[in-house]
DNA sequence: AAATTATACAACCGCGACGAC
DNA sequence: AGTCGTCGCGGTTGTATAATT
């Protein structure tokens, strides 16, 4: 402890104030050993740096012996790796880095060290912390973890690897390949995929929609179906015991990087929707004929699975767990292992939370039931329909609902859609109706932000700057339901895009609320 | 302005994997 | 084959700071 005293003195006026802690003795643990714990002092840092400079990295346990540093080798290694390395990049993650992290995580899952290797100057711990905090934030907001473009990219890569790798669905683990072979697409992601198109900025990495769509359904489903990796981390599920009480936003920190590219979403929607749909090579319940050039036929669809799940049976109970982080790899094995094909389609469906679609497709035929990618297809198609069928411009939201609810003016919607993500979309209504039916409002729990009224009878919950309709009294819009409760995370997500639309009469407010900008 | 709460970050812990001896 | 050292990872804790009440 002379060392500590020394440190304290040296650390005087230093950075963090570990000295204080040391002084209290809190930093010292370990009982018998003189080894110190807790925050490092600048003096300790200096010693460690000097030692490493002289002897090089490695053999960390020798540090204590040779340098007198009262730290265990493990701690020394961690300190060096995370803070003292000369090549470390300090400061917040740049937009590019954020973007990269997302991409890497989509491919690797919680392989922080590997991710760090891809990000010069960044440490695994840093990335992990970043991810976890952002994920939590995003989860809370009910936002998807990965932006669509990332998904697409991952899928594309996945597809490529698919050709290369011999093992497929039933195949056991190939740790190295896993990340690639399976694309981590959290349920939430698909759940909100529809939103993603509007919410997420255009892909920095422009991936031809076609590539994405060409991916076999198996690949898409891989996360839960055939990839051990997926089983580990791709699907965001968590053991019930570990399930977060509230869903958190996943992308909050990415705003900067993604904000810049928003139009791309439209790109996919507008330009590639048809192609996209067609090119989706995988066969799904929804489309048995992937090569079909008439997606439209199959696209009366109910809209994207993404947001809402009209299916009470699947959505409600599993809802919470669906929105989990990939990091929860452990549970994946339970339903994503190769031996056990999927969390089961049902599970997937649940994840997707496809809405009941009696009108257009029978539940069995719905792509939503087939798998994650299907959802993408659906969405894409739906988008196309919206564009191509003025007379039938049904907001994706409405489609999602599987119920006819859209009353808002199509034109207007379309316009705003591009800007805000279909502000006027009735989605909110449908969503609300669905939620009101299957979602316990109480679920919002204590974490729920205060609510305020935007319109008579309607309440909006503010979440991360976005308004989330909590209750809708059915004022203006054509709501079929007079009472809507959007406490569910998926709706929250939706709210980011559509929530504001609930009361589009409030233009300014709407625009403001809809901004994804900083919230990401 | 003070108190409370939420967030971001640093650091630690336990465990398992891997390679060297 | 067993031991040791190192590394990586998931999870957790503690603290400083920011935001909110």
Coordinates of C-alpha atoms (C1' of nucleotides) in Angstrom, one line a residue:
Chain A
X1 CA 0.0 0.0 0.0
X2 CA 2.8 2.3 -0.1
X3 CA 2.2 2.0 -3.7
X4 CA -1.3 3.2 -3.3
X5 CA -0.2 6.1 -1.3
X6 CA 2.2 6.8 -3.9
X7 CA -0.4 6.6 -6.5
X8 CA -2.7 8.8 -4.6
X9 CA -0.1 11.4 -4.5
X10 CA 0.8 11.1 -8.0
X11 CA -2.7 11.0 -9.0
X12 CA -3.5 14.2 -7.3
X13 CA -5.4 16.2 -9.8
X14 CA -5.3 13.3 -12.1
X15 CA -8.0 12.1 -14.2
X16 CA -10.7 10.2 -12.6
X17 CA -10.3 10.1 -9.0
X18 CA -9.3 6.7 -8.2
X19 CA -7.2 7.9 -5.5
X20 CA -10.2 8.8 -3.4
X21 CA -11.4 5.3 -3.7
X22 CA -8.1 3.9 -2.9
X23 CA -7.8 6.1 0.0
X24 CA -11.0 4.7 1.4
X25 CA -9.6 1.3 0.9
X26 CA -12.3 0.3 -1.5
X27 CA -9.8 -0.2 -4.2
X28 CA -8.1 -2.8 -2.4
X29 CA -9.5 -6.1 -2.3
X30 CA -8.3 -9.5 -2.9
X31 CA -7.7 -10.0 0.8
X32 CA -4.4 -11.7 1.2
X33 CA -2.6 -10.3 -1.7
X34 CA -1.3 -6.8 -2.0
X35 CA -3.0 -6.7 -5.3
X36 CA -5.0 -3.7 -5.9
X37 CA -8.3 -3.4 -7.5
X38 CA -10.4 -0.7 -8.7
X39 CA -9.6 2.3 -10.9
X40 CA -6.1 2.7 -12.0
X41 CA -4.1 5.7 -11.0
X42 CA -1.9 7.6 -13.3
X43 CA 1.1 6.4 -11.4
X44 CA 0.1 2.8 -12.0
X45 CA -0.5 3.6 -15.6
X46 CA 3.0 5.0 -15.9
X47 CA 4.5 2.0 -14.3
X48 CA 2.7 -0.3 -16.6
X49 CA 3.5 1.7 -19.6
X50 CA 7.1 1.7 -18.7
X51 CA 7.1 -1.9 -18.1
X52 CA 5.5 -2.8 -21.4
X53 CA 7.7 -0.4 -23.3
X54 CA 10.6 -2.1 -21.9
X55 CA 9.5 -5.7 -22.0
X56 CA 6.8 -5.8 -24.4
X57 CA 3.3 -7.1 -24.1
X58 CA 2.5 -10.5 -22.7
X59 CA 3.5 -12.3 -19.7
X60 CA 1.3 -10.0 -17.7
X61 CA 1.7 -11.9 -14.5
X62 CA 5.3 -10.9 -14.6
X63 CA 4.5 -7.3 -14.4
X64 CA 3.7 -7.4 -10.8
X65 CA 6.9 -9.1 -10.0
X66 CA 9.2 -7.0 -12.1
X67 CA 7.6 -3.6 -11.8
X68 CA 6.2 -3.8 -8.4
X69 CA 2.8 -2.9 -9.6
X70 CA 0.2 -4.1 -7.3
X71 CA -2.0 -5.4 -9.9
X72 CA -2.7 -8.8 -11.1
X73 CA -1.6 -9.7 -14.6
X74 CA -5.1 -9.8 -15.8
X75 CA -5.8 -6.4 -14.7
X76 CA -2.6 -5.2 -16.2
X77 CA -3.5 -6.7 -19.5
X78 CA -6.9 -5.2 -19.4
X79 CA -5.6 -1.8 -18.5
X80 CA -3.0 -1.9 -21.2
X81 CA -5.3 -3.2 -23.8
X82 CA -8.1 -0.9 -23.1
X83 CA -6.4 2.3 -22.1
X84 CA -2.7 2.4 -22.4
X85 CA -1.9 1.0 -25.7
X86 CA -0.4 3.7 -27.8
X87 CA -2.5 2.8 -30.8
X88 CA -5.7 3.3 -29.0
X89 CA -8.1 5.7 -30.5
X90 CA -9.7 7.9 -27.9
X91 CA -12.9 9.7 -28.0
X92 CA -16.4 8.8 -29.1
X93 CA -17.0 6.5 -32.0
X94 CA -17.2 8.2 -35.3
X95 CA -20.2 7.7 -37.5
X96 CA -18.2 5.3 -39.6
X97 CA -17.1 3.3 -36.7
X98 CA -20.6 3.1 -35.4
X99 CA -21.7 1.9 -38.7
X100 CA -18.9 -0.5 -38.8
X101 CA -19.8 -1.9 -35.4
X102 CA -23.3 -2.5 -36.6
X103 CA -22.1 -4.3 -39.6
X104 CA -19.7 -6.3 -37.7
X105 CA -22.1 -7.2 -35.1
X106 CA -24.5 -8.3 -37.7
X107 CA -21.9 -10.6 -39.0
X108 CA -20.1 -11.7 -35.9
X109 CA -22.5 -11.3 -33.1
X110 CA -20.9 -10.6 -29.8
X111 CA -17.4 -11.3 -30.9
X112 CA -16.1 -8.1 -29.5
X113 CA -12.5 -9.0 -29.9
X114 CA -13.0 -9.8 -33.5
X115 CA -14.9 -6.7 -34.0
X116 CA -12.2 -4.7 -32.3
X117 CA -9.7 -6.2 -34.7
X118 CA -11.7 -4.7 -37.5
X119 CA -11.7 -1.4 -35.8
X120 CA -8.2 -0.1 -35.4
X121 CA -7.7 1.7 -32.2
X122 CA -10.8 0.4 -30.6
X123 CA -11.0 -2.2 -27.9
X124 CA -13.4 -5.1 -27.4
X125 CA -14.5 -3.7 -24.1
X126 CA -15.1 -0.4 -25.6
X127 CA -17.2 -1.8 -28.4
X128 CA -19.0 -4.0 -26.0
X129 CA -19.9 -1.2 -23.8
X130 CA -20.9 0.9 -26.7
X131 CA -23.1 -1.8 -28.1
X132 CA -24.7 -2.6 -24.8
X133 CA -25.5 0.9 -24.0
X134 CA -26.8 1.7 -27.4
X135 CA -28.7 -1.5 -27.5
X136 CA -30.3 -0.8 -24.3
X137 CA -31.3 2.6 -25.4
X138 CA -32.6 1.4 -28.6
X139 CA -34.4 -1.5 -27.1
X140 CA -36.1 0.8 -24.8
X141 CA -37.4 2.7 -27.7
X142 CA -38.5 -0.4 -29.4
X143 CA -36.2 0.2 -32.3
X144 CA -34.6 -2.5 -34.3
X145 CA -31.0 -3.3 -33.7
X146 CA -29.9 -3.4 -37.2
X147 CA -30.8 -1.0 -40.0
X148 CA -32.1 -2.7 -43.1
X149 CA -29.1 -2.0 -45.1
X150 CA -27.0 -3.7 -42.7
X151 CA -29.3 -6.6 -42.8
X152 CA -29.1 -6.7 -46.5
X153 CA -25.4 -6.6 -46.4
X154 CA -25.1 -9.3 -43.9
X155 CA -27.5 -11.3 -45.9
X156 CA -25.5 -10.8 -49.0
X157 CA -22.4 -11.9 -47.3
X158 CA -24.2 -14.7 -45.8
X159 CA -25.3 -15.8 -49.1
X160 CA -21.8 -15.7 -50.5
X161 CA -20.5 -17.7 -47.6
X162 CA -23.3 -20.1 -48.2
X163 CA -22.0 -21.0 -51.5
X164 CA -18.6 -21.5 -50.1
X165 CA -19.5 -23.3 -47.1
X166 CA -20.5 -26.8 -47.4
X167 CA -22.4 -27.1 -44.3
X168 CA -26.0 -26.0 -44.3
X169 CA -28.8 -26.2 -42.1
X170 CA -28.2 -29.3 -40.2
X171 CA -24.6 -28.8 -40.0
X172 CA -22.8 -28.4 -36.8
X173 CA -20.6 -25.7 -35.8
X174 CA -18.0 -24.0 -37.7
X175 CA -17.1 -21.3 -35.4
X176 CA -15.2 -19.4 -37.9
X177 CA -17.9 -19.5 -40.4
X178 CA -20.8 -19.1 -38.2
X179 CA -20.7 -15.4 -38.2
X180 CA -20.9 -15.3 -41.8
X181 CA -23.0 -18.2 -42.5
X182 CA -25.7 -16.9 -40.4
X183 CA -27.0 -13.6 -40.4
X184 CA -28.0 -12.2 -37.1
X185 CA -31.3 -10.7 -37.5
X186 CA -32.9 -10.1 -34.3
X187 CA -36.5 -10.7 -34.3
X188 CA -37.1 -7.2 -33.5
X189 CA -35.4 -6.3 -36.6
X190 CA -37.8 -8.0 -38.7
X191 CA -40.5 -7.0 -36.6
X192 CA -39.7 -3.5 -37.4
X193 CA -38.4 -4.1 -40.8
X194 CA -41.1 -2.1 -42.3
X195 CA -40.1 0.7 -40.2
X196 CA -36.6 0.2 -41.1
X197 CA -37.2 1.2 -44.5
X198 CA -38.3 4.5 -43.4
X199 CA -36.4 4.9 -40.3
X200 CA -33.0 3.8 -41.3
X201 CA -31.0 5.9 -43.4
X202 CA -29.9 4.6 -46.7
X203 CA -27.2 2.1 -46.5
X204 CA -23.8 3.6 -46.5
X205 CA -22.9 0.5 -48.2
X206 CA -25.1 0.3 -51.1
X207 CA -26.1 -3.2 -51.6
X208 CA -28.2 -4.0 -54.5
X209 CA -31.5 -5.0 -53.4
X210 CA -31.3 -7.8 -55.7
X211 CA -28.4 -9.4 -53.9
X212 CA -30.2 -9.3 -50.8
X213 CA -33.2 -10.8 -52.2
X214 CA -31.4 -13.5 -53.9
X215 CA -30.6 -15.0 -50.7
X216 CA -32.2 -18.2 -50.1
X217 CA -34.8 -18.2 -47.5
X218 CA -32.8 -20.6 -45.6
X219 CA -30.1 -18.1 -45.2
X220 CA -32.5 -15.6 -44.0
X221 CA -33.9 -17.9 -41.6
X222 CA -30.5 -19.0 -40.8
X223 CA -30.3 -17.1 -37.7
X224 CA -32.6 -19.4 -36.0
X225 CA -32.7 -22.2 -38.3
X226 CA -29.5 -23.5 -39.6
X227 CA -26.8 -21.5 -38.1
X228 CA -25.1 -22.4 -35.0
X229 CA -24.0 -18.9 -34.8
X230 CA -27.4 -17.8 -35.2
X231 CA -28.3 -20.0 -32.4
X232 CA -25.8 -18.2 -30.4
X233 CA -26.5 -14.7 -31.0
X234 CA -28.2 -13.8 -34.1
X235 CA -31.7 -14.1 -33.0
X236 CA -32.4 -11.8 -30.3
X237 CA -34.0 -13.7 -27.7
X238 CA -33.3 -14.1 -24.1
X239 CA -34.2 -16.5 -21.5
X240 CA -37.3 -15.4 -19.9
X241 CA -35.5 -14.9 -16.8
X242 CA -33.2 -12.5 -18.3
X243 CA -35.6 -10.7 -20.4
X244 CA -35.6 -7.1 -20.0
X245 CA -38.7 -5.7 -18.6
X246 CA -38.8 -3.1 -21.2
X247 CA -37.7 -3.1 -24.7
X248 CA -34.9 -0.9 -25.5
X249 CA -33.7 0.9 -28.5
X250 CA -30.9 -0.6 -30.3
X251 CA -29.7 2.1 -32.5
X252 CA -29.7 5.2 -30.6
X253 CA -26.1 5.8 -31.0
X254 CA -26.0 5.3 -34.6
X255 CA -28.0 8.2 -35.6
X256 CA -25.2 10.2 -36.8
X257 CA -24.0 7.5 -39.1
X258 CA -27.4 6.6 -40.4
X259 CA -29.0 9.8 -40.6
X260 CA -27.0 10.7 -43.5
X261 CA -28.5 8.0 -45.6
X262 CA -32.1 7.9 -45.4
X263 CA -33.2 8.2 -48.8
X264 CA -31.9 4.9 -49.6
X265 CA -34.7 3.3 -47.9
X266 CA -36.9 4.7 -50.5
X267 CA -34.6 3.5 -53.0
X268 CA -35.2 0.0 -52.0
X269 CA -38.8 0.6 -51.8
X270 CA -39.3 2.5 -54.9
X271 CA -36.7 1.2 -57.2
X272 CA -36.1 -2.2 -56.1
X273 CA -39.2 -3.3 -54.5
X274 CA -40.5 -5.3 -57.4
X275 CA -37.2 -6.5 -58.3
X276 CA -36.5 -7.3 -54.8
X277 CA -39.5 -9.3 -54.3
X278 CA -38.9 -11.2 -57.4
X279 CA -35.4 -11.8 -56.7
X280 CA -36.0 -13.2 -53.3
X281 CA -35.0 -16.6 -54.2
X282 CA -36.2 -18.3 -51.2
X283 CA -39.4 -20.0 -51.2
X284 CA -41.7 -19.3 -48.5
X285 CA -45.1 -20.2 -47.6
X286 CA -46.0 -17.0 -48.9
X287 CA -44.6 -17.4 -52.2
X288 CA -44.0 -20.8 -53.5
X289 CA -42.8 -19.5 -56.7
X290 CA -39.9 -17.3 -56.1
X291 CA -39.2 -16.7 -59.7
X292 CA -42.6 -15.3 -60.2
X293 CA -42.6 -12.1 -61.9
X294 CA -45.9 -11.2 -60.4
X295 CA -45.2 -10.4 -56.9
X296 CA -48.2 -8.3 -56.9
X297 CA -50.3 -11.3 -57.0
X298 CA -48.7 -12.5 -53.9
X299 CA -48.7 -9.1 -52.5
X300 CA -52.0 -8.3 -51.4
X301 CA -50.3 -8.8 -48.4
X302 CA -51.1 -7.6 -45.2
X303 CA -48.1 -5.6 -44.9
X304 CA -45.1 -6.2 -43.0
X305 CA -44.8 -8.5 -40.3
X306 CA -42.6 -6.0 -38.9
X307 CA -44.7 -4.0 -36.6
X308 CA -47.5 -5.7 -35.4
X309 CA -48.6 -9.0 -34.7
X310 CA -52.2 -9.5 -34.8
X311 CA -51.7 -13.0 -33.7
X312 CA -52.5 -13.1 -30.2
X313 CA -51.2 -16.5 -29.7
X314 CA -47.7 -15.8 -30.8
X315 CA -47.1 -12.3 -30.0
X316 CA -48.1 -11.6 -26.6
X317 CA -46.3 -14.0 -24.5
X318 CA -43.2 -14.1 -26.5
X319 CA -43.1 -10.5 -27.3
X320 CA -40.8 -9.3 -24.7
X321 CA -38.2 -11.9 -25.3
X322 CA -38.2 -11.3 -28.9
X323 CA -36.7 -8.0 -28.5
X324 CA -33.5 -9.2 -27.2
X325 CA -30.0 -8.5 -28.0
X326 CA -27.9 -10.8 -30.0
X327 CA -25.6 -10.8 -27.1
X328 CA -27.9 -13.2 -25.4
X329 CA -26.3 -16.0 -27.2
X330 CA -26.8 -18.4 -24.5
X331 CA -30.4 -18.9 -25.0
X332 CA -30.1 -19.2 -28.7
X333 CA -29.1 -22.8 -28.4
X334 CA -32.4 -23.6 -27.1
X335 CA -34.2 -22.9 -30.2
X336 CA -31.6 -22.1 -32.8
X337 CA -29.4 -25.0 -32.8
X338 CA -28.9 -26.9 -35.9
X339 CA -30.3 -30.0 -34.5
X340 CA -33.4 -28.2 -33.7
X341 CA -34.3 -26.2 -36.8
X342 CA -35.6 -23.1 -35.7
X343 CA -37.0 -21.9 -32.8
X344 CA -39.6 -23.4 -34.9
X345 CA -41.5 -21.5 -37.4
X346 CA -43.9 -20.6 -34.8
X347 CA -41.2 -19.0 -32.9
X348 CA -40.0 -17.2 -35.9
X349 CA -43.4 -16.1 -36.6
X350 CA -43.7 -14.9 -33.2
X351 CA -40.6 -13.0 -33.6
X352 CA -41.8 -11.5 -36.7
X353 CA -45.1 -10.9 -35.1
X354 CA -46.9 -11.1 -38.2
X355 CA -50.3 -9.6 -38.0
X356 CA -53.3 -11.7 -38.7
X357 CA -54.1 -11.4 -42.3
X358 CA -57.4 -12.9 -43.0
X359 CA -58.1 -10.6 -45.8
X360 CA -55.2 -11.2 -48.0
X361 CA -53.5 -14.3 -47.0
X362 CA -54.3 -17.1 -44.8
X363 CA -52.1 -17.2 -41.9
X364 CA -50.4 -20.2 -43.2
X365 CA -49.6 -18.6 -46.4
X366 CA -48.4 -15.5 -45.1
X367 CA -44.7 -14.8 -45.6
X368 CA -44.6 -13.7 -42.2
X369 CA -45.1 -17.2 -41.1
X370 CA -42.3 -18.4 -43.3
X371 CA -39.5 -16.5 -41.8
X372 CA -37.7 -13.3 -41.4
X373 CA -36.7 -12.7 -44.9
X374 CA -40.2 -13.2 -46.0
X375 CA -41.0 -10.2 -44.1
X376 CA -38.6 -8.3 -46.1
X377 CA -40.2 -9.4 -49.2
X378 CA -43.5 -8.6 -47.9
X379 CA -42.4 -5.2 -47.0
X380 CA -40.8 -4.6 -50.2
X381 CA -43.8 -5.6 -52.0
X382 CA -46.0 -3.7 -49.9
X383 CA -44.0 -0.7 -50.6
X384 CA -44.3 -1.2 -54.2
X385 CA -48.0 -1.6 -53.9
X386 CA -48.2 1.6 -52.2
X387 CA -46.4 3.3 -54.9
X388 CA -48.1 1.5 -57.7
X389 CA -51.6 1.4 -56.5
X390 CA -52.7 4.9 -55.8
X391 CA -56.2 3.7 -55.5
X392 CA -55.2 1.2 -53.1
X393 CA -52.5 2.9 -51.4
X394 CA -52.6 1.2 -48.2
X395 CA -50.1 2.2 -45.7
X396 CA -47.8 -0.5 -44.8
X397 CA -49.2 -0.1 -41.4
X398 CA -52.6 -0.9 -42.5
X399 CA -51.3 -3.9 -44.3
X400 CA -49.5 -5.0 -41.3
X401 CA -52.5 -4.9 -39.4
X402 CA -54.2 -7.1 -41.8
X403 CA -57.2 -5.0 -41.3
X404 CA -58.4 -2.2 -43.3
X405 CA -57.9 0.9 -41.6
X406 CA -56.3 3.3 -43.7
X407 CA -58.4 6.4 -44.1
X408 CA -55.8 8.9 -44.5
X409 CA -55.1 10.3 -47.8
X410 CA -52.8 8.2 -49.8
X411 CA -51.1 11.0 -51.5
X412 CA -50.4 12.8 -48.5
X413 CA -49.1 9.7 -46.9
X414 CA -46.9 8.9 -49.6
X415 CA -45.3 12.2 -49.5
X416 CA -44.8 12.2 -45.9
X417 CA -43.7 8.7 -45.9
X418 CA -40.7 9.6 -47.7
X419 CA -39.9 12.3 -45.4
X420 CA -41.0 11.0 -42.1
X421 CA -42.0 7.6 -42.7
X422 CA -45.5 7.8 -43.5
X423 CA -46.5 10.1 -40.8
X424 CA -50.1 9.8 -41.5
X425 CA -50.1 6.2 -41.8
X426 CA -52.9 4.6 -40.0
X427 CA -50.5 2.2 -38.7
X428 CA -50.7 3.7 -35.5
X429 CA -54.3 2.9 -35.3
X430 CA -54.1 -0.6 -36.4
X431 CA -51.2 -1.1 -34.2
X432 CA -53.0 0.4 -31.4
X433 CA -55.9 -1.7 -32.0
X434 CA -53.8 -4.7 -32.0
X435 CA -52.1 -3.7 -28.9
X436 CA -55.1 -2.7 -27.1
X437 CA -56.2 -6.2 -27.7
X438 CA -53.1 -8.1 -26.9
X439 CA -50.9 -5.9 -25.0
X440 CA -51.2 -5.1 -21.5
X441 CA -50.8 -1.5 -21.0
X442 CA -49.3 -2.1 -17.7
X443 CA -46.4 -3.4 -19.5
X444 CA -45.0 0.0 -19.9
X445 CA -44.2 -0.2 -16.3
X446 CA -42.4 2.4 -14.4
X447 CA -40.0 3.0 -17.1
X448 CA -42.5 4.6 -19.2
X449 CA -42.1 8.2 -19.8
X450 CA -44.7 10.5 -18.9
X451 CA -47.6 10.9 -21.2
X452 CA -49.1 14.0 -22.6
X453 CA -51.9 14.7 -24.8
X454 CA -51.5 15.7 -28.3
X455 CA -55.1 15.7 -29.2
X456 CA -58.2 15.3 -27.2
X457 CA -58.5 11.7 -26.2
X458 CA -55.1 10.9 -27.4
X459 CA -52.1 10.6 -25.4
X460 CA -48.6 10.4 -26.6
X461 CA -45.8 9.0 -24.7
X462 CA -42.5 10.6 -25.3
X463 CA -39.8 8.2 -25.7
X464 CA -36.4 9.4 -26.6
X465 CA -37.8 12.4 -28.2
X466 CA -40.3 10.6 -30.2
X467 CA -43.8 10.6 -29.5
X468 CA -45.4 7.4 -28.8
X469 CA -49.1 7.2 -28.8
X470 CA -50.2 5.6 -25.7
X471 CA -53.8 5.9 -26.1
X472 CA -55.9 7.1 -28.8
X473 CA -59.3 8.2 -28.5
X474 CA -60.1 8.0 -32.1
X475 CA -60.3 11.6 -32.9
X476 CA -59.7 12.5 -36.4
X477 CA -58.2 9.7 -38.2
X478 CA -60.1 6.9 -39.4
X479 CA -59.4 4.8 -36.6
X480 CA -61.4 1.7 -36.3
X481 CA -60.6 1.5 -32.7
X482 CA -61.4 4.2 -30.4
X483 CA -58.9 3.3 -28.0
X484 CA -55.4 2.5 -28.7
X485 CA -52.6 1.8 -26.6
X486 CA -49.1 1.8 -27.9
X487 CA -47.2 0.7 -25.0
X488 CA -45.5 -2.1 -26.8
X489 CA -42.0 -1.7 -27.9
X490 CA -42.7 -2.6 -31.4
X491 CA -45.2 0.1 -31.5
X492 CA -42.8 2.4 -30.0
X493 CA -40.7 1.7 -32.8
X494 CA -43.5 2.3 -35.1
X495 CA -44.2 5.4 -33.3
X496 CA -41.0 6.7 -34.3
X497 CA -42.1 6.6 -37.8
X498 CA -45.8 6.7 -37.5
X499 CA -46.5 7.7 -34.1
X500 CA -46.4 11.3 -34.9
X501 CA -48.8 10.8 -37.6
X502 CA -51.4 10.0 -35.2
X503 CA -52.1 13.5 -35.2
X504 CA -50.8 14.9 -38.4
X505 CA -52.7 18.0 -37.9
X506 CA -49.8 19.0 -35.8
X507 CA -47.4 19.5 -38.6
X508 CA -44.5 21.0 -36.8
X509 CA -44.8 18.7 -33.9
X510 CA -45.0 15.9 -36.1
X511 CA -41.9 16.7 -38.1
X512 CA -40.1 17.3 -35.0
X513 CA -41.1 14.1 -33.4
X514 CA -40.3 12.2 -36.4
X515 CA -36.8 13.1 -36.6
X516 CA -34.6 10.2 -36.1
X517 CA -31.7 12.4 -36.1
X518 CA -30.2 12.6 -32.8
X519 CA -32.1 9.9 -31.2
X520 CA -30.0 7.5 -33.2
Chain B
dA1 C1' -31.2 24.8 -7.0
dA2 C1' -31.4 20.4 -5.0
dA3 C1' -32.7 15.7 -5.4
dT4 C1' -33.5 11.9 -8.2
dT5 C1' -32.9 9.1 -12.1
dA6 C1' -30.7 7.7 -16.3
dT7 C1' -26.7 7.0 -19.0
dA8 C1' -21.9 6.0 -20.3
dC9 C1' -17.8 4.2 -19.1
dA10 C1' -14.1 1.7 -16.6
dA11 C1' -13.0 -2.1 -14.3
dC12 C1' -13.7 -6.5 -12.4
dC13 C1' -15.2 -11.4 -12.0
dG14 C1' -15.9 -16.1 -13.4
dC15 C1' -15.6 -19.2 -16.8
dG16 C1' -13.9 -21.5 -20.7
dA17 C1' -10.7 -22.2 -24.6
dC18 C1' -6.2 -22.6 -26.2
dG19 C1' -1.4 -23.3 -26.4
dA20 C1' 3.0 -24.2 -24.1
dC21 C1' 5.5 -26.7 -20.9
Chain C
dA1 C1' -2.3 -35.9 -19.0
dG2 C1' -1.9 -32.2 -16.0
dT3 C1' -0.6 -27.6 -15.0
dC4 C1' 0.0 -22.9 -16.0
dG5 C1' -0.4 -18.6 -18.5
dT6 C1' -2.9 -16.0 -21.6
dC7 C1' -6.8 -14.6 -23.8
dG8 C1' -11.7 -13.8 -24.9
dC9 C1' -16.2 -13.3 -23.5
dG10 C1' -20.6 -12.4 -21.0
dG11 C1' -22.1 -10.4 -17.2
dT12 C1' -21.9 -7.3 -13.4
dT13 C1' -20.6 -3.4 -10.5
dG14 C1' -19.2 1.2 -9.3
dT15 C1' -18.7 5.9 -10.4
dA16 C1' -19.0 10.3 -12.9
dT17 C1' -21.9 12.9 -15.5
dA18 C1' -26.1 14.3 -17.7
dA19 C1' -30.8 14.7 -17.7
dT20 C1' -35.0 15.0 -15.5
dT21 C1' -38.1 16.0 -11.7

